[in-house]
Amino acid sequence: MFAEVIVDVAAYPIDRPFDYAIPEKYQSIIESGSRVKVPFGNRQVLGFVTSLKSDTDVPLEKQKPIGELLDIEPVLTQEMLAMTKWLKRHTLCYEIDALQVMLPSALRAKYEKILRIVDSSAVLPQSVQALFQGKDSVELKADESKELLSTIKKLIKEHILVLETAVKQKTAVKKVRMVQIEKDVNRLKEIYENVSNQAKKQKDVIKWMIEHSGERIILSDVLKSLNTTNAVLQGVVEKGAATLEFEEVYRDPYADRTIDVSKKHALTNEQHLALTEIIHSYDQHEAATFLLHGITGSGKTEVYLQAIERSLKDQKEAIVLVPEISLTPQMTNRFKERFGSLVAVLHSGLSTGEKYDEWRKISRGEVKVVVGARSAIFAPFQNIGLIILDEEHEGTYKQDDSPRYHARDVAIWRSEYHQCPVILGSATPSLESYARAKKGNYALLTLAKRPREQALPEVSIIDMREQLKNGNRSMFSLELADAIRLRLEKGEQMVLFLNRRGHSSFVMCRDCGTVVECPNCDISMTYHRHQERIKCHYCGEDSEVPNSCPQCSSDHIRFFGTGTQKVEEEIARFFPTARVLRMDVDTTRKKGSHEHILKMFGDGKADILLGTQMIAKGLDFPNITLVGVLSADTTLHLADFRAAEKTFQLLTQVSGRAGRHDKKGEVVVQTYTPEHYAIQFAQHHDFIAFYHQEMMNRKQFAYPPFTYVVLIQITHEDVLMTAEYAHKAANWLRENLSPTAEIIGPTASSISRVQNRYRYQCLIKYKKEPMLPDVLQQLIRIYRTDWLKKGILMSIDLNPSSIM
Ligand code: ADP
Ligand code: ZN
Ligand code: ZN
């Protein structure tokens, strides 16, 4: 028998299965989906068995056997193996990348360098002897001194030592020692009688054991409750009153938290209607995709919960995706509150071991609901009844590096495999999804009201140009400053939101709000700090930063971007009594810090929560009555065709944080472009109107959803090489794709250099291009066989979440 194995080497031409002979001892044990150690070249690498077969084309003298079988039970299901093939084809990734993304990191390969003595007759230098400590092989750590390493290098050259790479099998399973007490009471009594009265402590333990015969108790608990020592217990064990055994346990990240049980709400009519349709399709085993469009606070989560409850009745499983789990502890807790220990939370803050434990619980079906971010879509459930993507419009559902999958696509693929519904939920659906719903590809469900009919907050738009004209140069408009002061007096809470996204900035006139745009495209020019120039990332237009506004000739024109820290200082200056909590990348580096900040705010330890996009989602505090948006414009002028959409989404999401409960909420949005439709429609909470307007623009400029987009990025340490190969790629595409496909660029990327590599990109825009997968595969082949050697790196992103 032979096994086809995908090895853990992400390189061309290795991206194909290799045949290995199955040794006799594994003959009927090995299954596809198992991990194995195999010899590859002169190394040992990790591999995945993807199928078994009785024949091979590999000639006998070249056949190699599998070294070691790592899993008796395969870690990958047949579904995952099929999904791998699909991912590989649709994201153009290496098969090994697709396989690895489905597993927790504890199961991915870890390699260690093993140093071994081959010439035992040689006399080793002192330092090397000290390293080996009498053994003939040791692990070589990277942090050994340079002197030692160079000595070792010399010895390797002289064939006295060899350095081997070995797959390190991390046993991440946590075990505890258990005391298994003898079942037979009479036997225990007999032992008791035989212990001399001198050993009083032992006698006490055995006496206790007679009352607990047959029980199995954690060792440390026994020691604690009997107030005795290990030595005493050991003596009792030796006399046969109990045995000590290891037992696998799970690390429980939620162990020290008490969670209340929540009761379900009686549904509103709208919720009931939505749930009925979902359950209908669930009962029919339909792989239907629902778009649940519900305004913020309309009770989407309650619909998810009750749909899951239905699937749980059939012992089926549910996957719930949230955009970024550490930002939505309140949301996550609602699932725990409703379903208790049936819920596993795949939190990015979990340790590798904790994640592995959660993964095993899922894989063994010991939990039925998984709540997690993007990668939780690969949860190894085998009987899925429902898949949910909350805030389906969020960019975090698209992975930025290989495999570049979108969780929504994977969700739909799995729903077809399991014949179950998918729910995409959002107050501001992506244009793509809403367009699909309008076409009937998705079923549209709408929640237009909040359950207790609370009004959406009043949104006022403040024109910052006017503020400047009236002599107010601070970052707070008079209106916002008044609103803040009022809340401070009343002891109510507020959220101040600084809209900052990406690293790029644009050039704007502070007098008239004009943003410098490309003369050829409908996109703002991006400011490049290094060269002091502005560039268009769509057509490559490149010019100097203007000294005065092209519209009104004012010289108050400059690039834009403010940090949260600066805002914090300003708050301290204007509102010295205000207690501020800042939430941004700097204050949330430590594990658990998001939750900590949110808890402090929830406990009323601060008046103002100041933050970036992080605070736009999921906050639900009764005492928030004011949301202030300091600058709505930042996302609006991103060099991305989704700029208006992202702005609308953000403003709607942050507005949804105010007045969710009994107190009425108010939102103040500061902007230099109050007339922009994204801001206007956000003011009126009007998604449908925004959708129509934005669709018209997309159509006019042929952007998605009217076309598809592919982003190709080329990087190299040398700027000329980067440009040269970017041109090669663009020209090659122009020659090989049909004339209806538009190839834009190459241009330098927004962030034109990262880690000393220059970055160029080009964009393919197309409507229908049946040859595209083949053409891209050919381009990849050219790249992998030729360009890669020259140090060029190329990435291809189909349907990128951003094109900056
Ligand atoms: P969304 O997910 O759409 O933003 P939520 O599910 O968070 O909305 O609901 C908002 C609030 O309304 C929550 O506090 C929730 O408990 C409450 N809620 C949801 N459905 C109902 C209902 N049918 N009756 C009363 N309250 C409800
Ligand atoms: Zn342009
Ligand atoms: Zn101007």
mmCIF file of N, CA and C in Angstrom, residues 631-693:
data_model
loop_
_atom_site.group_PDB
_atom_site.id
_atom_site.type_symbol
_atom_site.label_atom_id
_atom_site.label_comp_id
_atom_site.label_asym_id
_atom_site.label_seq_id
_atom_site.Cartn_x
_atom_site.Cartn_y
_atom_site.Cartn_z
ATOM 1 N N SER A 631 -13.594 62.768 13.254
ATOM 2 C CA SER A 631 -13.329 63.086 11.849
ATOM 3 C C SER A 631 -13.882 61.975 10.988
ATOM 4 N N ALA A 632 -14.991 62.263 10.358
ATOM 5 C CA ALA A 632 -15.634 61.243 9.531
ATOM 6 C C ALA A 632 -14.884 61.046 8.229
ATOM 7 N N ASP A 633 -14.012 61.991 7.892
ATOM 8 C CA ASP A 633 -13.445 62.019 6.551
ATOM 9 C C ASP A 633 -12.356 61.002 6.293
ATOM 10 N N THR A 634 -11.710 60.519 7.347
ATOM 11 C CA THR A 634 -10.509 59.728 7.129
ATOM 12 C C THR A 634 -10.742 58.537 6.218
ATOM 13 N N THR A 635 -11.785 57.758 6.495
ATOM 14 C CA THR A 635 -12.035 56.617 5.616
ATOM 15 C C THR A 635 -12.596 57.051 4.270
ATOM 16 N N LEU A 636 -13.233 58.202 4.273
ATOM 17 C CA LEU A 636 -13.901 58.646 3.055
ATOM 18 C C LEU A 636 -12.915 58.853 1.915
ATOM 19 N N HIS A 637 -11.719 59.251 2.256
ATOM 20 C CA HIS A 637 -10.768 59.591 1.200
ATOM 21 C C HIS A 637 -9.659 58.571 1.053
ATOM 22 N N LEU A 638 -9.901 57.378 1.526
ATOM 23 C CA LEU A 638 -8.941 56.309 1.281
ATOM 24 C C LEU A 638 -8.866 56.054 -0.217
ATOM 25 N N ALA A 639 -7.698 55.639 -0.646
ATOM 26 C CA ALA A 639 -7.543 55.333 -2.068
ATOM 27 C C ALA A 639 -8.108 53.949 -2.340
ATOM 28 N N ASP A 640 -9.390 53.814 -2.144
ATOM 29 C CA ASP A 640 -10.000 52.503 -2.291
ATOM 30 C C ASP A 640 -11.438 52.721 -2.752
ATOM 31 N N PHE A 641 -11.882 51.891 -3.691
ATOM 32 C CA PHE A 641 -13.234 52.120 -4.188
ATOM 33 C C PHE A 641 -14.292 51.842 -3.127
ATOM 34 N N ARG A 642 -13.905 51.192 -2.026
ATOM 35 C CA ARG A 642 -14.869 50.944 -0.963
ATOM 36 C C ARG A 642 -14.875 52.072 0.092
ATOM 37 N N ALA A 643 -14.190 53.189 -0.183
ATOM 38 C CA ALA A 643 -14.054 54.238 0.832
ATOM 39 C C ALA A 643 -15.410 54.722 1.344
ATOM 40 N N ALA A 644 -16.336 55.014 0.435
ATOM 41 C CA ALA A 644 -17.640 55.542 0.863
ATOM 42 C C ALA A 644 -18.394 54.469 1.647
ATOM 43 N N GLU A 645 -18.321 53.253 1.170
ATOM 44 C CA GLU A 645 -19.022 52.154 1.841
ATOM 45 C C GLU A 645 -18.481 51.964 3.263
ATOM 46 N N LYS A 646 -17.156 51.992 3.394
ATOM 47 C CA LYS A 646 -16.569 51.804 4.718
ATOM 48 C C LYS A 646 -16.955 52.943 5.654
ATOM 49 N N THR A 647 -17.020 54.155 5.118
ATOM 50 C CA THR A 647 -17.404 55.299 5.939
ATOM 51 C C THR A 647 -18.840 55.160 6.416
ATOM 52 N N PHE A 648 -19.708 54.815 5.477
ATOM 53 C CA PHE A 648 -21.112 54.641 5.846
ATOM 54 C C PHE A 648 -21.259 53.573 6.929
ATOM 55 N N GLN A 649 -20.572 52.467 6.726
ATOM 56 C CA GLN A 649 -20.658 51.369 7.694
ATOM 57 C C GLN A 649 -20.183 51.800 9.078
ATOM 58 N N LEU A 650 -19.035 52.491 9.088
ATOM 59 C CA LEU A 650 -18.474 52.916 10.369
ATOM 60 C C LEU A 650 -19.384 53.880 11.110
ATOM 61 N N LEU A 651 -19.881 54.873 10.379
ATOM 62 C CA LEU A 651 -20.734 55.866 11.028
ATOM 63 C C LEU A 651 -21.998 55.202 11.564
ATOM 64 N N THR A 652 -22.564 54.296 10.785
ATOM 65 C CA THR A 652 -23.773 53.616 11.235
ATOM 66 C C THR A 652 -23.480 52.758 12.461
ATOM 67 N N GLN A 653 -22.352 52.042 12.411
ATOM 68 C CA GLN A 653 -22.001 51.189 13.553
ATOM 69 C C GLN A 653 -21.771 52.008 14.823
ATOM 70 N N VAL A 654 -20.995 53.088 14.716
ATOM 71 C CA VAL A 654 -20.744 53.862 15.949
ATOM 72 C C VAL A 654 -22.001 54.536 16.448
ATOM 73 N N SER A 655 -22.844 55.001 15.527
ATOM 74 C CA SER A 655 -24.096 55.627 15.971
ATOM 75 C C SER A 655 -24.916 54.628 16.765
ATOM 76 N N GLY A 656 -24.837 53.376 16.365
ATOM 77 C CA GLY A 656 -25.601 52.324 17.035
ATOM 78 C C GLY A 656 -25.186 52.079 18.474
ATOM 79 N N ARG A 657 -24.083 52.694 18.913
ATOM 80 C CA ARG A 657 -23.632 52.500 20.303
ATOM 81 C C ARG A 657 -24.398 53.366 21.268
ATOM 82 N N ALA A 658 -25.068 54.406 20.776
ATOM 83 C CA ALA A 658 -25.706 55.374 21.674
ATOM 84 C C ALA A 658 -27.176 55.045 21.881
ATOM 85 N N GLY A 659 -27.632 55.265 23.093
ATOM 86 C CA GLY A 659 -29.060 55.177 23.389
ATOM 87 C C GLY A 659 -29.688 53.848 23.055
ATOM 88 N N ARG A 660 -28.991 52.760 23.369
ATOM 89 C CA ARG A 660 -29.543 51.445 23.049
ATOM 90 C C ARG A 660 -30.589 51.027 24.066
ATOM 91 N N HIS A 661 -30.605 51.678 25.214
ATOM 92 C CA HIS A 661 -31.537 51.249 26.265
ATOM 93 C C HIS A 661 -32.570 52.338 26.521
ATOM 94 N N ASP A 662 -32.751 52.739 27.780
ATOM 95 C CA ASP A 662 -33.857 53.662 28.041
ATOM 96 C C ASP A 662 -33.504 55.122 27.792
ATOM 97 N N LYS A 663 -32.231 55.460 28.046
ATOM 98 C CA LYS A 663 -31.861 56.861 27.847
ATOM 99 C C LYS A 663 -31.674 57.129 26.353
ATOM 100 N N LYS A 664 -32.121 58.297 25.954
ATOM 101 C CA LYS A 664 -32.057 58.654 24.548
ATOM 102 C C LYS A 664 -30.602 58.961 24.152
ATOM 103 N N GLY A 665 -30.241 58.610 22.943
ATOM 104 C CA GLY A 665 -28.874 58.814 22.517
ATOM 105 C C GLY A 665 -28.734 59.944 21.511
ATOM 106 N N GLU A 666 -27.519 60.501 21.467
ATOM 107 C CA GLU A 666 -27.242 61.565 20.508
ATOM 108 C C GLU A 666 -25.904 61.271 19.852
ATOM 109 N N VAL A 667 -25.790 61.588 18.572
ATOM 110 C CA VAL A 667 -24.537 61.361 17.855
ATOM 111 C C VAL A 667 -24.096 62.662 17.209
ATOM 112 N N VAL A 668 -22.842 63.024 17.392
ATOM 113 C CA VAL A 668 -22.307 64.222 16.738
ATOM 114 C C VAL A 668 -21.177 63.792 15.805
ATOM 115 N N VAL A 669 -21.338 64.094 14.530
ATOM 116 C CA VAL A 669 -20.340 63.702 13.536
ATOM 117 C C VAL A 669 -19.657 64.946 12.985
ATOM 118 N N GLN A 670 -18.355 65.037 13.167
ATOM 119 C CA GLN A 670 -17.612 66.177 12.631
ATOM 120 C C GLN A 670 -17.020 65.804 11.281
ATOM 121 N N THR A 671 -17.138 66.715 10.321
ATOM 122 C CA THR A 671 -16.626 66.405 8.990
ATOM 123 C C THR A 671 -16.292 67.676 8.212
ATOM 124 N N TYR A 672 -15.409 67.507 7.268
ATOM 125 C CA TYR A 672 -15.112 68.605 6.345
ATOM 126 C C TYR A 672 -15.915 68.478 5.065
ATOM 127 N N THR A 673 -16.628 67.366 4.923
ATOM 128 C CA THR A 673 -17.429 67.164 3.715
ATOM 129 C C THR A 673 -18.839 66.720 4.086
ATOM 130 N N PRO A 674 -19.594 67.649 4.731
ATOM 131 C CA PRO A 674 -20.926 67.272 5.211
ATOM 132 C C PRO A 674 -21.876 66.890 4.075
ATOM 133 N N GLU A 675 -21.578 67.340 2.870
ATOM 134 C CA GLU A 675 -22.514 67.068 1.779
ATOM 135 C C GLU A 675 -22.338 65.679 1.176
ATOM 136 N N HIS A 676 -21.277 64.981 1.550
ATOM 137 C CA HIS A 676 -21.035 63.664 0.946
ATOM 138 C C HIS A 676 -22.176 62.699 1.260
ATOM 139 N N TYR A 677 -22.597 61.948 0.223
ATOM 140 C CA TYR A 677 -23.787 61.098 0.423
ATOM 141 C C TYR A 677 -23.585 60.046 1.505
ATOM 142 N N ALA A 678 -22.341 59.560 1.696
ATOM 143 C CA ALA A 678 -22.124 58.536 2.721
ATOM 144 C C ALA A 678 -22.468 59.113 4.099
ATOM 145 N N ILE A 679 -22.113 60.371 4.301
ATOM 146 C CA ILE A 679 -22.377 61.021 5.584
ATOM 147 C C ILE A 679 -23.852 61.387 5.702
ATOM 148 N N GLN A 680 -24.402 61.896 4.606
ATOM 149 C CA GLN A 680 -25.822 62.264 4.609
ATOM 150 C C GLN A 680 -26.717 61.063 4.909
ATOM 151 N N PHE A 681 -26.465 59.966 4.214
ATOM 152 C CA PHE A 681 -27.329 58.801 4.419
ATOM 153 C C PHE A 681 -27.093 58.168 5.789
ATOM 154 N N ALA A 682 -25.868 58.259 6.289
ATOM 155 C CA ALA A 682 -25.605 57.728 7.632
ATOM 156 C C ALA A 682 -26.372 58.564 8.658
ATOM 157 N N GLN A 683 -26.451 59.875 8.405
ATOM 158 C CA GLN A 683 -27.199 60.740 9.327
ATOM 159 C C GLN A 683 -28.650 60.274 9.459
ATOM 160 N N HIS A 684 -29.207 59.837 8.335
ATOM 161 C CA HIS A 684 -30.612 59.418 8.353
ATOM 162 C C HIS A 684 -30.786 57.910 8.497
ATOM 163 N N HIS A 685 -29.711 57.219 8.843
ATOM 164 C CA HIS A 685 -29.766 55.767 9.036
ATOM 165 C C HIS A 685 -30.387 55.078 7.828
ATOM 166 N N ASP A 686 -30.042 55.549 6.644
ATOM 167 C CA ASP A 686 -30.741 55.065 5.457
ATOM 168 C C ASP A 686 -29.835 54.190 4.595
ATOM 169 N N PHE A 687 -29.778 52.913 4.928
ATOM 170 C CA PHE A 687 -28.916 52.010 4.177
ATOM 171 C C PHE A 687 -29.383 51.849 2.729
ATOM 172 N N ILE A 688 -30.676 51.733 2.537
ATOM 173 C CA ILE A 688 -31.194 51.453 1.194
ATOM 174 C C ILE A 688 -30.829 52.591 0.236
ATOM 175 N N ALA A 689 -31.012 53.823 0.700
ATOM 176 C CA ALA A 689 -30.681 54.966 -0.159
ATOM 177 C C ALA A 689 -29.187 54.979 -0.449
ATOM 178 N N PHE A 690 -28.396 54.686 0.572
ATOM 179 C CA PHE A 690 -26.958 54.635 0.352
ATOM 180 C C PHE A 690 -26.621 53.562 -0.678
ATOM 181 N N TYR A 691 -27.238 52.433 -0.525
ATOM 182 C CA TYR A 691 -26.983 51.317 -1.442
ATOM 183 C C TYR A 691 -27.228 51.739 -2.894
ATOM 184 N N HIS A 692 -28.365 52.386 -3.136
ATOM 185 C CA HIS A 692 -28.683 52.759 -4.520
ATOM 186 C C HIS A 692 -27.694 53.762 -5.082
ATOM 187 N N GLN A 693 -27.367 54.753 -4.270
ATOM 188 C CA GLN A 693 -26.415 55.774 -4.724
ATOM 189 C C GLN A 693 -25.047 55.143 -5.015
#
